[in-house]
Amino acid sequence: MEINEKSKYEQVLSQYNCELDDAEIKAKVRDIIATKVPENDTLDVKKFLFGSIELTTLKPTDSDVSVMAFTERVNAFDNEYPNLPHVATICVYPCFAEIVKDTLEVEGVEIACVSGSFPSSQARIEVKVAETALAVKDGATEIDIVMPVGKFLSGDIEGVCDEISELKAICGENVPMKVILETGCLTTASNIKKASILAMYAGADYIKTSTGKEKISATPEAAYVMCQAIKEYYEKTGIQIGFKPAGGLNTVMDAIIYYTIVKEVLGEKWLTNKYLRLGTSRLANLLLSEIEGEEINFF
């Protein structure tokens, strides 16, 4: 039985070119940044990017009080800037899902919870299932899990896919699940491509670069490979998977670069805040400042 399961996943991977040249990927990304990014450095793009932000607080110091205040800022923003899009999502630990649900007043803002023993994914599957189920019960409308990177790197692709599938089953059809690949730990474009394909096949509704907790987080090269995988998966299956760069988005230009990669690789169909998300908090004030033409520290 184990051999059949493994061959099934290997058969899926065999449908895609996963033998990639890292230097070639770097060159393609360099070309996109040099030739395509300037045309996207516009006010309209910055407004769109603001509306794609997943406003995130994942600190050891988070508390009911601080998360409530964090959520109230989103409520206040909607009143103070009625002509700008609100953020797409508030992202918190599962223990704060109910606080966000009870405090949030803005329609259309999702409640995302990092689950499944974030950020390490090192826990028994029963623990991950329980945490995810409780997050959904408490009000999470989206779930972010971390792919079991250790299993992937040791060749246990069956274990990787089984975990993702089991957690997607807990989320159900109505709660989208993002799978964080932790691309900085995967080290090669080939590994990132394989992980992307397996995550999508196993049930991911989005694939996400990073937790932001490792030394190397999102990179344009990882984004390019993941977007290529999403494109090829869509062409073969007709299933549209979302993309979320997260970790290391420190400047407005970083966000514009990721927007440009999505636009060039995946096209206009992905340029909505349903299919492109940005995992960050520091970027919210930077984008708002550029949009308004003055320094603003709202969040």
mmCIF file of N, CA and C in Angstrom, residues 57-170:
data_model
loop_
_atom_site.group_PDB
_atom_site.id
_atom_site.type_symbol
_atom_site.label_atom_id
_atom_site.label_comp_id
_atom_site.label_asym_id
_atom_site.label_seq_id
_atom_site.Cartn_x
_atom_site.Cartn_y
_atom_site.Cartn_z
ATOM 1 N N THR A 57 -0.091 39.910 13.332
ATOM 2 C CA THR A 57 0.608 40.016 14.608
ATOM 3 C C THR A 57 0.823 38.609 15.155
ATOM 4 N N LEU A 58 2.075 38.207 15.211
ATOM 5 C CA LEU A 58 2.445 36.863 15.674
ATOM 6 C C LEU A 58 3.621 36.982 16.643
ATOM 7 N N LYS A 59 3.396 37.730 17.715
ATOM 8 C CA LYS A 59 4.462 38.014 18.671
ATOM 9 C C LYS A 59 4.241 37.255 19.978
ATOM 10 N N PRO A 60 5.316 36.934 20.692
ATOM 11 C CA PRO A 60 5.152 36.314 22.013
ATOM 12 C C PRO A 60 4.399 37.207 22.990
ATOM 13 N N THR A 61 4.419 38.520 22.740
ATOM 14 C CA THR A 61 3.778 39.466 23.646
ATOM 15 C C THR A 61 2.306 39.712 23.323
ATOM 16 N N ASP A 62 1.778 39.081 22.265
ATOM 17 C CA ASP A 62 0.359 39.249 21.936
ATOM 18 C C ASP A 62 -0.509 38.821 23.123
ATOM 19 N N SER A 63 -1.609 39.535 23.306
ATOM 20 C CA SER A 63 -2.560 39.215 24.373
ATOM 21 C C SER A 63 -3.954 39.547 23.875
ATOM 22 N N ASP A 64 -4.962 39.155 24.646
ATOM 23 C CA ASP A 64 -6.333 39.516 24.272
ATOM 24 C C ASP A 64 -6.458 41.025 24.096
ATOM 25 N N VAL A 65 -5.836 41.760 24.999
ATOM 26 C CA VAL A 65 -5.935 43.224 24.965
ATOM 27 C C VAL A 65 -5.248 43.792 23.720
ATOM 28 N N SER A 66 -4.041 43.313 23.431
ATOM 29 C CA SER A 66 -3.301 43.870 22.287
ATOM 30 C C SER A 66 -3.943 43.475 20.958
ATOM 31 N N VAL A 67 -4.459 42.263 20.873
ATOM 32 C CA VAL A 67 -5.100 41.816 19.632
ATOM 33 C C VAL A 67 -6.421 42.546 19.423
ATOM 34 N N MET A 68 -7.128 42.820 20.492
ATOM 35 C CA MET A 68 -8.355 43.608 20.371
ATOM 36 C C MET A 68 -8.037 45.016 19.854
ATOM 37 N N ALA A 69 -6.984 45.621 20.403
ATOM 38 C CA ALA A 69 -6.585 46.955 19.948
ATOM 39 C C ALA A 69 -6.124 46.925 18.491
ATOM 40 N N PHE A 70 -5.426 45.865 18.132
ATOM 41 C CA PHE A 70 -4.958 45.660 16.754
ATOM 42 C C PHE A 70 -6.153 45.612 15.790
ATOM 43 N N THR A 71 -7.166 44.880 16.186
ATOM 44 C CA THR A 71 -8.369 44.757 15.360
ATOM 45 C C THR A 71 -9.135 46.072 15.299
ATOM 46 N N GLU A 72 -9.171 46.790 16.394
ATOM 47 C CA GLU A 72 -9.862 48.084 16.423
ATOM 48 C C GLU A 72 -9.234 49.079 15.448
ATOM 49 N N ARG A 73 -7.949 48.950 15.208
ATOM 50 C CA ARG A 73 -7.297 49.842 14.237
ATOM 51 C C ARG A 73 -7.850 49.587 12.838
ATOM 52 N N VAL A 74 -8.140 48.333 12.533
ATOM 53 C CA VAL A 74 -8.741 48.010 11.230
ATOM 54 C C VAL A 74 -10.139 48.609 11.142
ATOM 55 N N ASN A 75 -10.900 48.536 12.238
ATOM 56 C CA ASN A 75 -12.220 49.167 12.264
ATOM 57 C C ASN A 75 -12.106 50.676 12.052
ATOM 58 N N ALA A 76 -11.153 51.290 12.745
ATOM 59 C CA ALA A 76 -10.983 52.740 12.660
ATOM 60 C C ALA A 76 -10.527 53.166 11.272
ATOM 61 N N PHE A 77 -9.666 52.348 10.648
ATOM 62 C CA PHE A 77 -9.175 52.684 9.305
ATOM 63 C C PHE A 77 -10.325 52.784 8.314
ATOM 64 N N ASP A 78 -11.240 51.859 8.414
ATOM 65 C CA ASP A 78 -12.367 51.847 7.472
ATOM 66 C C ASP A 78 -13.190 53.130 7.582
ATOM 67 N N ASN A 79 -13.233 53.706 8.787
ATOM 68 C CA ASN A 79 -13.972 54.959 8.986
ATOM 69 C C ASN A 79 -13.157 56.182 8.568
ATOM 70 N N GLU A 80 -11.851 56.153 8.835
ATOM 71 C CA GLU A 80 -11.005 57.320 8.580
ATOM 72 C C GLU A 80 -10.551 57.433 7.124
ATOM 73 N N TYR A 81 -10.489 56.300 6.425
ATOM 74 C CA TYR A 81 -10.044 56.309 5.022
ATOM 75 C C TYR A 81 -11.086 55.584 4.159
ATOM 76 N N PRO A 82 -12.283 56.132 4.054
ATOM 77 C CA PRO A 82 -13.359 55.430 3.344
ATOM 78 C C PRO A 82 -13.111 55.256 1.848
ATOM 79 N N ASN A 83 -12.186 56.025 1.298
ATOM 80 C CA ASN A 83 -11.922 55.938 -0.143
ATOM 81 C C ASN A 83 -10.778 54.985 -0.487
ATOM 82 N N LEU A 84 -10.191 54.365 0.533
ATOM 83 C CA LEU A 84 -9.123 53.397 0.300
ATOM 84 C C LEU A 84 -9.630 51.988 0.614
ATOM 85 N N PRO A 85 -9.052 50.976 -0.030
ATOM 86 C CA PRO A 85 -9.449 49.606 0.314
ATOM 87 C C PRO A 85 -8.987 49.260 1.724
ATOM 88 N N HIS A 86 -9.772 48.451 2.429
ATOM 89 C CA HIS A 86 -9.296 47.952 3.716
ATOM 90 C C HIS A 86 -8.355 46.782 3.478
ATOM 91 N N VAL A 87 -7.609 46.396 4.507
ATOM 92 C CA VAL A 87 -6.717 45.247 4.369
ATOM 93 C C VAL A 87 -7.549 43.999 4.086
ATOM 94 N N ALA A 88 -6.898 42.990 3.514
ATOM 95 C CA ALA A 88 -7.628 41.771 3.138
ATOM 96 C C ALA A 88 -7.936 40.896 4.342
ATOM 97 N N THR A 89 -7.003 40.879 5.297
ATOM 98 C CA THR A 89 -7.048 39.861 6.345
ATOM 99 C C THR A 89 -6.382 40.361 7.616
ATOM 100 N N ILE A 90 -6.848 39.886 8.744
ATOM 101 C CA ILE A 90 -6.111 39.993 10.006
ATOM 102 C C ILE A 90 -5.609 38.592 10.330
ATOM 103 N N CYS A 91 -4.303 38.458 10.558
ATOM 104 C CA CYS A 91 -3.699 37.138 10.793
ATOM 105 C C CYS A 91 -3.141 37.072 12.213
ATOM 106 N N VAL A 92 -3.598 36.074 12.976
ATOM 107 C CA VAL A 92 -3.228 35.942 14.385
ATOM 108 C C VAL A 92 -3.035 34.462 14.744
ATOM 109 N N TYR A 93 -2.575 34.229 15.974
ATOM 110 C CA TYR A 93 -2.530 32.865 16.494
ATOM 111 C C TYR A 93 -3.955 32.377 16.780
ATOM 112 N N PRO A 94 -4.177 31.056 16.734
ATOM 113 C CA PRO A 94 -5.537 30.521 16.910
ATOM 114 C C PRO A 94 -6.220 30.922 18.213
ATOM 115 N N CYS A 95 -5.451 31.124 19.260
ATOM 116 C CA CYS A 95 -6.066 31.455 20.549
ATOM 117 C C CYS A 95 -6.727 32.835 20.534
ATOM 118 N N PHE A 96 -6.473 33.626 19.480
ATOM 119 C CA PHE A 96 -7.067 34.961 19.392
ATOM 120 C C PHE A 96 -8.167 35.063 18.333
ATOM 121 N N ALA A 97 -8.539 33.941 17.728
ATOM 122 C CA ALA A 97 -9.555 33.976 16.662
ATOM 123 C C ALA A 97 -10.865 34.559 17.166
ATOM 124 N N GLU A 98 -11.290 34.134 18.344
ATOM 125 C CA GLU A 98 -12.574 34.590 18.861
ATOM 126 C C GLU A 98 -12.542 36.088 19.193
ATOM 127 N N ILE A 99 -11.407 36.555 19.713
ATOM 128 C CA ILE A 99 -11.268 37.988 20.020
ATOM 129 C C ILE A 99 -11.426 38.810 18.744
ATOM 130 N N VAL A 100 -10.751 38.384 17.666
ATOM 131 C CA VAL A 100 -10.846 39.115 16.405
ATOM 132 C C VAL A 100 -12.277 39.060 15.875
ATOM 133 N N LYS A 101 -12.880 37.884 15.916
ATOM 134 C CA LYS A 101 -14.254 37.724 15.414
ATOM 135 C C LYS A 101 -15.224 38.647 16.160
ATOM 136 N N ASP A 102 -15.062 38.743 17.471
ATOM 137 C CA ASP A 102 -15.978 39.551 18.284
ATOM 138 C C ASP A 102 -15.716 41.050 18.155
ATOM 139 N N THR A 103 -14.500 41.431 17.736
ATOM 140 C CA THR A 103 -14.113 42.843 17.677
ATOM 141 C C THR A 103 -14.251 43.421 16.274
ATOM 142 N N LEU A 104 -14.016 42.603 15.267
ATOM 143 C CA LEU A 104 -13.982 43.081 13.887
ATOM 144 C C LEU A 104 -15.371 43.518 13.412
ATOM 145 N N GLU A 105 -15.422 44.721 12.851
ATOM 146 C CA GLU A 105 -16.695 45.273 12.378
ATOM 147 C C GLU A 105 -16.731 45.483 10.864
ATOM 148 N N VAL A 106 -15.591 45.297 10.203
ATOM 149 C CA VAL A 106 -15.478 45.609 8.774
ATOM 150 C C VAL A 106 -15.818 44.376 7.945
ATOM 151 N N GLU A 107 -16.808 44.494 7.097
ATOM 152 C CA GLU A 107 -17.163 43.382 6.223
ATOM 153 C C GLU A 107 -16.093 43.183 5.156
ATOM 154 N N GLY A 108 -15.811 41.922 4.854
ATOM 155 C CA GLY A 108 -14.851 41.628 3.803
ATOM 156 C C GLY A 108 -13.434 41.425 4.279
ATOM 157 N N VAL A 109 -13.164 41.655 5.556
ATOM 158 C CA VAL A 109 -11.840 41.371 6.122
ATOM 159 C C VAL A 109 -11.869 39.954 6.693
ATOM 160 N N GLU A 110 -10.970 39.110 6.199
ATOM 161 C CA GLU A 110 -10.927 37.717 6.645
ATOM 162 C C GLU A 110 -10.158 37.596 7.961
ATOM 163 N N ILE A 111 -10.415 36.509 8.675
ATOM 164 C CA ILE A 111 -9.689 36.203 9.911
ATOM 165 C C ILE A 111 -8.847 34.957 9.649
ATOM 166 N N ALA A 112 -7.536 35.152 9.529
ATOM 167 C CA ALA A 112 -6.629 34.031 9.266
ATOM 168 C C ALA A 112 -5.925 33.637 10.555
ATOM 169 N N CYS A 113 -5.782 32.346 10.767
ATOM 170 C CA CYS A 113 -5.029 31.838 11.912
ATOM 171 C C CYS A 113 -3.911 30.934 11.434
ATOM 172 N N VAL A 114 -2.710 31.161 11.965
ATOM 173 C CA VAL A 114 -1.616 30.220 11.721
ATOM 174 C C VAL A 114 -1.850 29.016 12.626
ATOM 175 N N SER A 115 -1.783 27.827 12.044
ATOM 176 C CA SER A 115 -2.149 26.639 12.804
ATOM 177 C C SER A 115 -1.200 25.493 12.478
ATOM 178 N N GLY A 116 -1.447 24.360 13.131
ATOM 179 C CA GLY A 116 -0.625 23.188 12.864
ATOM 180 C C GLY A 116 0.776 23.305 13.428
ATOM 181 N N SER A 117 0.885 23.841 14.646
ATOM 182 C CA SER A 117 2.166 24.014 15.321
ATOM 183 C C SER A 117 3.084 24.963 14.557
ATOM 184 N N PHE A 118 2.520 26.113 14.178
ATOM 185 C CA PHE A 118 3.294 27.190 13.555
ATOM 186 C C PHE A 118 4.339 27.699 14.558
ATOM 187 N N PRO A 119 5.574 28.031 14.142
ATOM 188 C CA PRO A 119 6.089 27.998 12.770
ATOM 189 C C PRO A 119 6.877 26.742 12.405
ATOM 190 N N SER A 120 7.048 25.805 13.345
ATOM 191 C CA SER A 120 7.940 24.678 13.076
ATOM 192 C C SER A 120 7.244 23.507 12.397
ATOM 193 N N SER A 121 5.944 23.384 12.599
ATOM 194 C CA SER A 121 5.161 22.230 12.135
ATOM 195 C C SER A 121 5.628 20.930 12.795
ATOM 196 N N GLN A 122 6.320 21.061 13.908
ATOM 197 C CA GLN A 122 6.846 19.875 14.593
ATOM 198 C C GLN A 122 5.935 19.498 15.751
ATOM 199 N N ALA A 123 4.900 18.751 15.408
ATOM 200 C CA ALA A 123 3.964 18.246 16.419
ATOM 201 C C ALA A 123 3.243 17.045 15.846
ATOM 202 N N ARG A 124 2.658 16.259 16.714
ATOM 203 C CA ARG A 124 1.861 15.126 16.244
ATOM 204 C C ARG A 124 0.680 15.638 15.436
ATOM 205 N N ILE A 125 0.257 14.872 14.455
ATOM 206 C CA ILE A 125 -0.844 15.300 13.592
ATOM 207 C C ILE A 125 -2.129 15.511 14.411
ATOM 208 N N GLU A 126 -2.298 14.729 15.485
ATOM 209 C CA GLU A 126 -3.495 14.907 16.321
ATOM 210 C C GLU A 126 -3.540 16.308 16.940
ATOM 211 N N VAL A 127 -2.374 16.823 17.320
ATOM 212 C CA VAL A 127 -2.290 18.173 17.893
ATOM 213 C C VAL A 127 -2.620 19.212 16.824
ATOM 214 N N LYS A 128 -2.085 19.015 15.628
ATOM 215 C CA LYS A 128 -2.332 19.950 14.530
ATOM 216 C C LYS A 128 -3.814 19.965 14.146
ATOM 217 N N VAL A 129 -4.419 18.790 14.126
ATOM 218 C CA VAL A 129 -5.841 18.681 13.799
ATOM 219 C C VAL A 129 -6.682 19.409 14.845
ATOM 220 N N ALA A 130 -6.370 19.180 16.116
ATOM 221 C CA ALA A 130 -7.143 19.805 17.189
ATOM 222 C C ALA A 130 -7.020 21.324 17.136
ATOM 223 N N GLU A 131 -5.797 21.816 16.946
ATOM 224 C CA GLU A 131 -5.580 23.263 16.902
ATOM 225 C C GLU A 131 -6.332 23.895 15.731
ATOM 226 N N THR A 132 -6.287 23.237 14.593
ATOM 227 C CA THR A 132 -6.963 23.758 13.402
ATOM 228 C C THR A 132 -8.473 23.740 13.575
ATOM 229 N N ALA A 133 -8.999 22.654 14.107
ATOM 230 C CA ALA A 133 -10.448 22.554 14.314
ATOM 231 C C ALA A 133 -10.935 23.615 15.296
ATOM 232 N N LEU A 134 -10.179 23.864 16.350
ATOM 233 C CA LEU A 134 -10.563 24.880 17.329
ATOM 234 C C LEU A 134 -10.501 26.277 16.726
ATOM 235 N N ALA A 135 -9.497 26.532 15.884
ATOM 236 C CA ALA A 135 -9.387 27.843 15.232
ATOM 237 C C ALA A 135 -10.604 28.112 14.356
ATOM 238 N N VAL A 136 -11.012 27.102 13.593
ATOM 239 C CA VAL A 136 -12.193 27.255 12.723
ATOM 240 C C VAL A 136 -13.446 27.453 13.565
ATOM 241 N N LYS A 137 -13.572 26.678 14.637
ATOM 242 C CA LYS A 137 -14.736 26.814 15.522
ATOM 243 C C LYS A 137 -14.815 28.211 16.132
ATOM 244 N N ASP A 138 -13.660 28.779 16.451
ATOM 245 C CA ASP A 138 -13.619 30.083 17.118
ATOM 246 C C ASP A 138 -13.757 31.260 16.166
ATOM 247 N N GLY A 139 -13.799 30.997 14.862
ATOM 248 C CA GLY A 139 -14.066 32.101 13.944
ATOM 249 C C GLY A 139 -13.067 32.314 12.823
ATOM 250 N N ALA A 140 -12.022 31.494 12.743
ATOM 251 C CA ALA A 140 -11.078 31.651 11.633
ATOM 252 C C ALA A 140 -11.781 31.390 10.314
ATOM 253 N N THR A 141 -11.607 32.296 9.360
ATOM 254 C CA THR A 141 -12.190 32.096 8.027
ATOM 255 C C THR A 141 -11.130 31.653 7.027
ATOM 256 N N GLU A 142 -9.862 31.655 7.454
ATOM 257 C CA GLU A 142 -8.759 31.118 6.663
ATOM 258 C C GLU A 142 -7.746 30.499 7.623
ATOM 259 N N ILE A 143 -7.046 29.469 7.165
ATOM 260 C CA ILE A 143 -6.046 28.789 7.979
ATOM 261 C C ILE A 143 -4.713 28.761 7.225
ATOM 262 N N ASP A 144 -3.642 29.110 7.931
ATOM 263 C CA ASP A 144 -2.281 29.019 7.380
ATOM 264 C C ASP A 144 -1.536 27.921 8.128
ATOM 265 N N ILE A 145 -1.086 26.899 7.404
ATOM 266 C CA ILE A 145 -0.289 25.836 8.036
ATOM 267 C C ILE A 145 1.108 25.819 7.411
ATOM 268 N N VAL A 146 2.028 25.164 8.077
ATOM 269 C CA VAL A 146 3.394 25.012 7.564
ATOM 270 C C VAL A 146 3.581 23.590 7.075
ATOM 271 N N MET A 147 4.028 23.457 5.850
ATOM 272 C CA MET A 147 4.373 22.130 5.333
ATOM 273 C C MET A 147 5.406 21.489 6.264
ATOM 274 N N PRO A 148 5.294 20.189 6.552
ATOM 275 C CA PRO A 148 6.327 19.537 7.361
ATOM 276 C C PRO A 148 7.639 19.436 6.573
ATOM 277 N N VAL A 149 8.460 20.466 6.727
ATOM 278 C CA VAL A 149 9.662 20.617 5.899
ATOM 279 C C VAL A 149 10.633 19.461 6.108
ATOM 280 N N GLY A 150 10.759 19.011 7.364
ATOM 281 C CA GLY A 150 11.677 17.903 7.641
ATOM 282 C C GLY A 150 11.286 16.644 6.881
ATOM 283 N N LYS A 151 10.000 16.354 6.830
ATOM 284 C CA LYS A 151 9.535 15.188 6.072
ATOM 285 C C LYS A 151 9.847 15.350 4.588
ATOM 286 N N PHE A 152 9.614 16.556 4.071
ATOM 287 C CA PHE A 152 9.883 16.789 2.653
ATOM 288 C C PHE A 152 11.358 16.577 2.342
ATOM 289 N N LEU A 153 12.233 17.164 3.142
ATOM 290 C CA LEU A 153 13.676 17.077 2.861
ATOM 291 C C LEU A 153 14.215 15.665 3.044
ATOM 292 N N SER A 154 13.538 14.865 3.848
ATOM 293 C CA SER A 154 13.994 13.475 4.039
ATOM 294 C C SER A 154 13.355 12.526 3.030
ATOM 295 N N GLY A 155 12.533 13.071 2.123
ATOM 296 C CA GLY A 155 11.960 12.254 1.053
ATOM 297 C C GLY A 155 10.611 11.642 1.347
ATOM 298 N N ASP A 156 10.023 11.986 2.499
ATOM 299 C CA ASP A 156 8.729 11.411 2.868
ATOM 300 C C ASP A 156 7.606 12.253 2.260
ATOM 301 N N ILE A 157 7.459 12.182 0.935
ATOM 302 C CA ILE A 157 6.438 13.017 0.293
ATOM 303 C C ILE A 157 5.027 12.510 0.590
ATOM 304 N N GLU A 158 4.917 11.234 0.875
ATOM 305 C CA GLU A 158 3.610 10.705 1.284
ATOM 306 C C GLU A 158 3.171 11.337 2.597
ATOM 307 N N GLY A 159 4.095 11.392 3.564
ATOM 308 C CA GLY A 159 3.791 12.004 4.859
ATOM 309 C C GLY A 159 3.437 13.476 4.724
ATOM 310 N N VAL A 160 4.154 14.177 3.854
ATOM 311 C CA VAL A 160 3.873 15.593 3.605
ATOM 312 C C VAL A 160 2.444 15.766 3.099
ATOM 313 N N CYS A 161 2.100 15.021 2.066
ATOM 314 C CA CYS A 161 0.783 15.164 1.433
ATOM 315 C C CYS A 161 -0.341 14.694 2.341
ATOM 316 N N ASP A 162 -0.106 13.636 3.098
ATOM 317 C CA ASP A 162 -1.141 13.144 4.006
ATOM 318 C C ASP A 162 -1.487 14.187 5.064
ATOM 319 N N GLU A 163 -0.463 14.862 5.601
ATOM 320 C CA GLU A 163 -0.721 15.893 6.616
ATOM 321 C C GLU A 163 -1.511 17.060 6.029
ATOM 322 N N ILE A 164 -1.093 17.520 4.862
ATOM 323 C CA ILE A 164 -1.783 18.639 4.228
ATOM 324 C C ILE A 164 -3.239 18.265 3.941
ATOM 325 N N SER A 165 -3.443 17.069 3.407
ATOM 326 C CA SER A 165 -4.806 16.617 3.087
ATOM 327 C C SER A 165 -5.670 16.512 4.330
ATOM 328 N N GLU A 166 -5.094 15.995 5.414
ATOM 329 C CA GLU A 166 -5.876 15.824 6.640
ATOM 330 C C GLU A 166 -6.290 17.176 7.222
ATOM 331 N N LEU A 167 -5.382 18.144 7.179
ATOM 332 C CA LEU A 167 -5.717 19.460 7.714
ATOM 333 C C LEU A 167 -6.690 20.202 6.802
ATOM 334 N N LYS A 168 -6.591 19.984 5.496
ATOM 335 C CA LYS A 168 -7.575 20.582 4.594
ATOM 336 C C LYS A 168 -8.960 20.001 4.852
ATOM 337 N N ALA A 169 -9.028 18.736 5.180
ATOM 338 C CA ALA A 169 -10.318 18.115 5.491
ATOM 339 C C ALA A 169 -10.955 18.772 6.714
ATOM 340 N N ILE A 170 -10.146 19.167 7.669
ATOM 341 C CA ILE A 170 -10.655 19.852 8.856
ATOM 342 C C ILE A 170 -11.182 21.234 8.467
#
